[in-house]
N, CA, C and O of each residue as an XYZ file, in Angstrom:
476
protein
N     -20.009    -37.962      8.301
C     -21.094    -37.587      7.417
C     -21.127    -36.079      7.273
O     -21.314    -35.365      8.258
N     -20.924    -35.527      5.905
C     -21.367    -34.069      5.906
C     -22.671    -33.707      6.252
O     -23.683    -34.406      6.195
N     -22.525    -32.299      6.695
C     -23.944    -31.903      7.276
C     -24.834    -32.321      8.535
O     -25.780    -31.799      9.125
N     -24.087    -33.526      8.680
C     -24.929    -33.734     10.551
C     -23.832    -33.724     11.351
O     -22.726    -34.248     11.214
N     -24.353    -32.976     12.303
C     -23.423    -32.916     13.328
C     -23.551    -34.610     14.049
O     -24.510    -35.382     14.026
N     -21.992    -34.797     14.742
C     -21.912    -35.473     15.365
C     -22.711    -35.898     16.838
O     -23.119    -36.953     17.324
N     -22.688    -34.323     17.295
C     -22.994    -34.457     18.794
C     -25.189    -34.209     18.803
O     -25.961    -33.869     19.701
N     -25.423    -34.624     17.234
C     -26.660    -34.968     17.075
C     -27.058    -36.596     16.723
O     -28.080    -37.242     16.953
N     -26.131    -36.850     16.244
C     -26.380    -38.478     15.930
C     -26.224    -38.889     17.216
O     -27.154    -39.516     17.723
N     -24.873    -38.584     18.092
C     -24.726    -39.248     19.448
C     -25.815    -39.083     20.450
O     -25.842    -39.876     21.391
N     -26.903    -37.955     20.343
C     -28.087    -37.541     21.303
C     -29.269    -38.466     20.314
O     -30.286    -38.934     20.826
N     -29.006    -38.591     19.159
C     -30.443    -39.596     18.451
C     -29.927    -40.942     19.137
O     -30.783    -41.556     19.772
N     -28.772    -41.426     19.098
C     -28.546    -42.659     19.524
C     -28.733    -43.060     20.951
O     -29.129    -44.160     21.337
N     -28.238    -41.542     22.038
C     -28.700    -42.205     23.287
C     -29.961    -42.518     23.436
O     -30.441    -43.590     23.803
N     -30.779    -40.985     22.966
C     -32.517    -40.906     23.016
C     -33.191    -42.811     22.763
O     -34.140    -43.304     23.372
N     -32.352    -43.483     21.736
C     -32.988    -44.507     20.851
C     -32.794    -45.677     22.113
O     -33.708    -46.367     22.565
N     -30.942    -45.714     22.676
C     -30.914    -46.574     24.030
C     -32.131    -46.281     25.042
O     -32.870    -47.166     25.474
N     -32.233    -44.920     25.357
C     -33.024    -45.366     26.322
C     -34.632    -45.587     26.034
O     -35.319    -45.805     27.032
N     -35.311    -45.548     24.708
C     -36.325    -45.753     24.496
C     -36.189    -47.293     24.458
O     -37.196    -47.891     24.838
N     -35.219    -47.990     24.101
C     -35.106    -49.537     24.422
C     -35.154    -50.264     25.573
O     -35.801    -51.274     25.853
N     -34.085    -49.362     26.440
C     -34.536    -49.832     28.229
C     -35.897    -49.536     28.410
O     -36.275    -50.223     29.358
N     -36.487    -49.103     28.132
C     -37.830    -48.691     28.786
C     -38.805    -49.142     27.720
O     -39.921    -48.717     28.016
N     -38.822    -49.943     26.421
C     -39.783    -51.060     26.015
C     -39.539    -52.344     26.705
O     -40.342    -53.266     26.845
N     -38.003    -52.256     27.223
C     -37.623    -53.612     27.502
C     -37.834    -54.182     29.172
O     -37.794    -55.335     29.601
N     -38.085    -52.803     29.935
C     -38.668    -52.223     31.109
C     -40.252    -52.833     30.850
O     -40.562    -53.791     31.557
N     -40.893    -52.513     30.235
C     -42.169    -51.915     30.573
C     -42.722    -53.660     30.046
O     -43.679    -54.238     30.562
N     -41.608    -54.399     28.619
C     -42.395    -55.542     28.489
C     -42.031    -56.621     29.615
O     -42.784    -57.595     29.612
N     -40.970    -56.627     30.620
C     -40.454    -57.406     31.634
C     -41.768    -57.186     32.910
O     -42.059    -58.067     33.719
N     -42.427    -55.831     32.842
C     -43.352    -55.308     34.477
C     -44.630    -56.143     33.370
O     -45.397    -56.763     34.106
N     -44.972    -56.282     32.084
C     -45.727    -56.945     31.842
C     -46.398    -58.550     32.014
O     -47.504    -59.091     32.009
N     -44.408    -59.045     32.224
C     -44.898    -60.554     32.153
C     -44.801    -60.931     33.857
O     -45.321    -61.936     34.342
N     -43.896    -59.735     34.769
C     -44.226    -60.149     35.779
C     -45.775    -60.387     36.528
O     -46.129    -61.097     37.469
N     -46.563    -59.356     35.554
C     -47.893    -59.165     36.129
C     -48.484    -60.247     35.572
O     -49.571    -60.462     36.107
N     -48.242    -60.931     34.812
C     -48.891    -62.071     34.218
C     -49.844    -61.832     33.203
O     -50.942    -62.380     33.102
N     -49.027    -60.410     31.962
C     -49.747    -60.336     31.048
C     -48.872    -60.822     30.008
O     -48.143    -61.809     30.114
N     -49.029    -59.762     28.569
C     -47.824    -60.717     27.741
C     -46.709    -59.251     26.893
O     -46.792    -58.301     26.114
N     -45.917    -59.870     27.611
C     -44.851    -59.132     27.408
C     -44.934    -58.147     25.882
O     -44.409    -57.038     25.977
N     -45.380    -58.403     24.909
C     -45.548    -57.559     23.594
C     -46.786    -56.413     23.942
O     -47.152    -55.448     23.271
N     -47.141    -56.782     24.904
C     -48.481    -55.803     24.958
C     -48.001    -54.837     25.257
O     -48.825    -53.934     25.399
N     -46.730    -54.495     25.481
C     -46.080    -53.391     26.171
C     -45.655    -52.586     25.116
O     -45.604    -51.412     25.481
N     -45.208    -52.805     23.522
C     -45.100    -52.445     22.616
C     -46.269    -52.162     21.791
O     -46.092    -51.811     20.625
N     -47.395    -52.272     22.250
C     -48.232    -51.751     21.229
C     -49.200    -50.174     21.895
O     -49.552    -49.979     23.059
N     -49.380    -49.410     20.877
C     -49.746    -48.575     21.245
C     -51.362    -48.403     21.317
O     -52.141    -48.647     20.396
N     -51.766    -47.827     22.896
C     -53.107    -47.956     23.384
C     -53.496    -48.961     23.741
O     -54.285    -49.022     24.683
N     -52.931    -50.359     22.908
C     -53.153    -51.759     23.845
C     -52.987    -51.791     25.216
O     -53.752    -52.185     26.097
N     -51.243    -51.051     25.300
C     -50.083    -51.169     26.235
C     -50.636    -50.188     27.543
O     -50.124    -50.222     28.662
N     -51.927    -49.207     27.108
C     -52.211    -48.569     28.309
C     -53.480    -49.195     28.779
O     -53.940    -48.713     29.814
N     -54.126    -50.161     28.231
C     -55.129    -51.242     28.014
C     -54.730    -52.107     29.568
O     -55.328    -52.230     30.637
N     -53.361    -52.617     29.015
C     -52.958    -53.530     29.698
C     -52.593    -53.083     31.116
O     -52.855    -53.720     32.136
N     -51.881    -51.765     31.047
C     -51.462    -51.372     32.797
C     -52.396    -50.839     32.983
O     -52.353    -50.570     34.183
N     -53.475    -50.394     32.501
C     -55.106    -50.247     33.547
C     -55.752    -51.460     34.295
O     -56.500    -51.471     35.273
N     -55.150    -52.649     33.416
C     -55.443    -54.374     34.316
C     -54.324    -54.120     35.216
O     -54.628    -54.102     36.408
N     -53.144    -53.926     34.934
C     -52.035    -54.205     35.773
C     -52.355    -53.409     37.120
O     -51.954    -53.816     38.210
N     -53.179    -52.135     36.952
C     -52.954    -51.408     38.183
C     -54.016    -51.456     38.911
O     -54.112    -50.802     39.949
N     -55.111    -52.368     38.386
C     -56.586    -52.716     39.006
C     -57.530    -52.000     38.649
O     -58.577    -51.959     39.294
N     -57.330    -51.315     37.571
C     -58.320    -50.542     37.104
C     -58.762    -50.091     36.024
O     -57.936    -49.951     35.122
N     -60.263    -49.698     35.740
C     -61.371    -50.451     35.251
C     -60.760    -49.877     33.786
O     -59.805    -49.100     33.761
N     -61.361    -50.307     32.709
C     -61.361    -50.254     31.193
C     -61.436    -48.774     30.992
O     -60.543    -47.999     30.649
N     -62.803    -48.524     31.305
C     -63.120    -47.201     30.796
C     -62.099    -45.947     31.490
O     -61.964    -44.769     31.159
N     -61.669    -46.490     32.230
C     -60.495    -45.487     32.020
C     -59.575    -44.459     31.385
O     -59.100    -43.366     31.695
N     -59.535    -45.362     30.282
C     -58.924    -44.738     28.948
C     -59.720    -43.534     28.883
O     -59.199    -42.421     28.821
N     -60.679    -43.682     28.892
C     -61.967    -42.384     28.415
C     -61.110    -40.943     29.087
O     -60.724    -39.927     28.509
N     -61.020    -41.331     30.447
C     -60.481    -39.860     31.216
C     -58.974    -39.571     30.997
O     -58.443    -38.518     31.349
N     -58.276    -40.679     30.338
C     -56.920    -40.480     30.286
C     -56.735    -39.641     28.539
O     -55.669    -39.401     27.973
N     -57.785    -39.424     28.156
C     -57.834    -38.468     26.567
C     -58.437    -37.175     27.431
O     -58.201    -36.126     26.832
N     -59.021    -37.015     28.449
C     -59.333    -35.466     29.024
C     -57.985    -34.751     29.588
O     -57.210    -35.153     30.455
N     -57.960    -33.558     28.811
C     -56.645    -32.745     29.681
C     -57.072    -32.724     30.840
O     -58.208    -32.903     31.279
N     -55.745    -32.410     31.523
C     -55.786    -32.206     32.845
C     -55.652    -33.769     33.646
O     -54.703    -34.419     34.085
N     -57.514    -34.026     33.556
C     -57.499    -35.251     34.386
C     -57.056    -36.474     33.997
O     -57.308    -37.571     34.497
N     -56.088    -36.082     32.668
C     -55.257    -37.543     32.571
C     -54.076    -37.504     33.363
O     -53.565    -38.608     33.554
N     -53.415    -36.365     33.958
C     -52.462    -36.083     34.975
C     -52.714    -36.501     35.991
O     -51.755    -36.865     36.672
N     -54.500    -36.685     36.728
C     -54.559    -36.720     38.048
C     -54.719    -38.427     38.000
O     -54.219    -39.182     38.833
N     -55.514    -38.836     36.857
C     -55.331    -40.508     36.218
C     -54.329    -41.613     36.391
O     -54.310    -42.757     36.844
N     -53.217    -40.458     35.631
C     -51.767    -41.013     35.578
C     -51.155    -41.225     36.539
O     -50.278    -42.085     36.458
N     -51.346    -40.614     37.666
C     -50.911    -40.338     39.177
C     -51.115    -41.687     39.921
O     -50.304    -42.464     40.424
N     -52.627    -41.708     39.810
C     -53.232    -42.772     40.634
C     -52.755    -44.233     39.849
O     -52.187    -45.125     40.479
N     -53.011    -44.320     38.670
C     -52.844    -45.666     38.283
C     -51.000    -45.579     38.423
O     -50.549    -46.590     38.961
N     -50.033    -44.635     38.059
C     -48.541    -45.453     38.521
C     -48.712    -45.318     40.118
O     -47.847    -46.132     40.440
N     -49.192    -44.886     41.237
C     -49.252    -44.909     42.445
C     -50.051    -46.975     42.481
O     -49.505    -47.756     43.260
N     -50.907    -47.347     41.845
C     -51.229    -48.611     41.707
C     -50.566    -49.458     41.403
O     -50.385    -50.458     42.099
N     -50.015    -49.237     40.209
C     -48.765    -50.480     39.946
C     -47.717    -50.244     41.027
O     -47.489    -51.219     41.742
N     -47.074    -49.182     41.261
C     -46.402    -49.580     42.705
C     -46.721    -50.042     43.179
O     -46.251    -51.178     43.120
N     -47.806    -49.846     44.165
C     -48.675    -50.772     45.066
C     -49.077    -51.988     44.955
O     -49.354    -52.519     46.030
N     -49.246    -52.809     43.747
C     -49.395    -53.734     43.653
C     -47.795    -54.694     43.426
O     -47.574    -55.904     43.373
N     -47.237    -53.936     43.370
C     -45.443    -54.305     42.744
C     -45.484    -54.469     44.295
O     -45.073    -55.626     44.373
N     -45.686    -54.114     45.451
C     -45.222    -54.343     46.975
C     -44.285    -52.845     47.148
O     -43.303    -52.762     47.886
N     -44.793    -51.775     46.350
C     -43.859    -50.500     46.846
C     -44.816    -49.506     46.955
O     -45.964    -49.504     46.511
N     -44.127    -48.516     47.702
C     -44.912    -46.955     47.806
C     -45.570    -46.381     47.024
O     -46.017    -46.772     45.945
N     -45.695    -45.110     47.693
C     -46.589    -44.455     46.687
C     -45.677    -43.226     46.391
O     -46.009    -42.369     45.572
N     -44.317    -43.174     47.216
C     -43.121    -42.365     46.455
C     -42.792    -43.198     45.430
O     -42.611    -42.690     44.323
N     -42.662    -44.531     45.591
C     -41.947    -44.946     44.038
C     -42.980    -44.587     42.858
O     -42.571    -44.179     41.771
N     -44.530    -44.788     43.180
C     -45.656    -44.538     42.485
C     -45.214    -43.241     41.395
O     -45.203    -43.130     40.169
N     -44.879    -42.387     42.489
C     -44.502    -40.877     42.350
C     -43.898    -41.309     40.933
O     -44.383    -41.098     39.822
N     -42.878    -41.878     41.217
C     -41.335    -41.844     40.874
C     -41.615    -42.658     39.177
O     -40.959    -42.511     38.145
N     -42.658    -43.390     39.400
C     -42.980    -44.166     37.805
C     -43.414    -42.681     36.932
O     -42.982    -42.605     35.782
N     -44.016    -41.847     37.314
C     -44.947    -40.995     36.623
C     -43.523    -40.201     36.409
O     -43.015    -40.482     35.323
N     -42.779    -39.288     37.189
C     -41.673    -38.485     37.059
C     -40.360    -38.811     36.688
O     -39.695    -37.834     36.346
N     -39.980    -39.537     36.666
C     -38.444    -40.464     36.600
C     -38.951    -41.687     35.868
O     -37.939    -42.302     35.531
N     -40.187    -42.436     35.397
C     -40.281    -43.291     34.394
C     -38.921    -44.400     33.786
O     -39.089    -45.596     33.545
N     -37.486    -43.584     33.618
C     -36.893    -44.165     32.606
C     -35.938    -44.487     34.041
O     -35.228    -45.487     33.929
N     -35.851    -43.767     35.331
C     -35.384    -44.431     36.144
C     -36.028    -45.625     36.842
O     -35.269    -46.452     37.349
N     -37.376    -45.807     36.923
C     -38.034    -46.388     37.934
C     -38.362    -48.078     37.423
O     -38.142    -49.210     37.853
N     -38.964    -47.490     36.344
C     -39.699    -48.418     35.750
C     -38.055    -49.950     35.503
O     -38.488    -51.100     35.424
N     -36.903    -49.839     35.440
C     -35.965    -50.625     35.334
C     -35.609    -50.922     36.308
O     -34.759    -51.807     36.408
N     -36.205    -50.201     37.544
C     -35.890    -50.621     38.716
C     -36.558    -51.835     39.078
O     -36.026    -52.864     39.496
N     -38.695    -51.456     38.725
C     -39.817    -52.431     38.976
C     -39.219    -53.547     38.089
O     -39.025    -54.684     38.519
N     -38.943    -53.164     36.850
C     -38.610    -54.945     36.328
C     -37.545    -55.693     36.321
O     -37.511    -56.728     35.655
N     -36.623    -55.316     36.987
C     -35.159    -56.110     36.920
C     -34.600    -55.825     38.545
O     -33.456    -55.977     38.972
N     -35.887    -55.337     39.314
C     -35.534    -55.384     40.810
C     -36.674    -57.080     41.314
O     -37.127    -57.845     40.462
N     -36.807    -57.194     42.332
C     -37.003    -58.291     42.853
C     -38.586    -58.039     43.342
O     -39.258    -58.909     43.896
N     -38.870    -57.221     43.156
C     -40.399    -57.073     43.542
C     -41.192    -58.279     42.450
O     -40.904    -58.709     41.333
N     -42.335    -58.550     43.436
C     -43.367    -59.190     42.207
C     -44.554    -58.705     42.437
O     -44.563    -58.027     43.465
N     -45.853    -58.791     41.753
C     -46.578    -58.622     41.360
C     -48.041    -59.223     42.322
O     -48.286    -60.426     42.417
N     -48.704    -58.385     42.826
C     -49.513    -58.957     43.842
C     -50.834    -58.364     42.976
O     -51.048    -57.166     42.790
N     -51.420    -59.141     42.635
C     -53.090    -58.820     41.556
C     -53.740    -58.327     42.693
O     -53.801    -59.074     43.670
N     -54.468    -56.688     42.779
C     -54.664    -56.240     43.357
C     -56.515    -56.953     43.997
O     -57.065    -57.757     43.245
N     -56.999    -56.687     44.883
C     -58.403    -57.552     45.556
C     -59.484    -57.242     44.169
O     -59.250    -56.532     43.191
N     -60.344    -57.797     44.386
C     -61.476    -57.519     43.204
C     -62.550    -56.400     44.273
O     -62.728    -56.562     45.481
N     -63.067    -55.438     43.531
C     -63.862    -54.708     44.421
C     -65.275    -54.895     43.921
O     -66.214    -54.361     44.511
């Protein structure tokens, strides 16, 4: 093709693979939790849904639109879905920082899904 570089189509195309592992990630940690796998593709639903997944409450969302304390938010709720997956709170870490590593780990590794106590 004139005018596009090659070694830009080949970086749009990886960028596009790995945005696929990681819908295809995120709708697999959905149905393990026993929600529904498309909820993972929709946007704001999909953070709807891992606030159930990680035991926590609705209004959530509210603090996850405040700067800052959607960082300290984000922390705690992937430190939850680990925890409820039966892993740490380094892998917790590891959902928030490494995401495109982790998250393919939680759904195509052998962990399952323990619905966290009702408080």
């Amino acid at each position: 093709m004139k005018g596009i570089d090659k070694g830009v189509i080949a970086l749009a195309l990886a960028l596009a693979a790995l945005m696929v592992l990681l819908f295809v990630s995120l709708w697999r940690i959905h149905e393990k939790a026993g929600q529904p796998g498309w909820a993972a593709i929709i946007p704001i639903y999909n953070v709807v849904v891992l606030l159930r997944i990680a035991g926590k409450p609705l209004w959530w969302i509210i603090l996850l639109i405040i700067p800052l304390v959607n960082i300290i938010v984000w922390v705690i709720v992937s430190v939850a879905i680990a925890n409820n997956f039966g892993r740490g709170t380094l892998f917790g870490i590891g959902l928030l920082v490494l995401g495109i590593i982790f998250y393919p780990i939680l759904a195509f590794g052998d962990a399952t899904y323990q619905a966290p106590a009702a408080e």
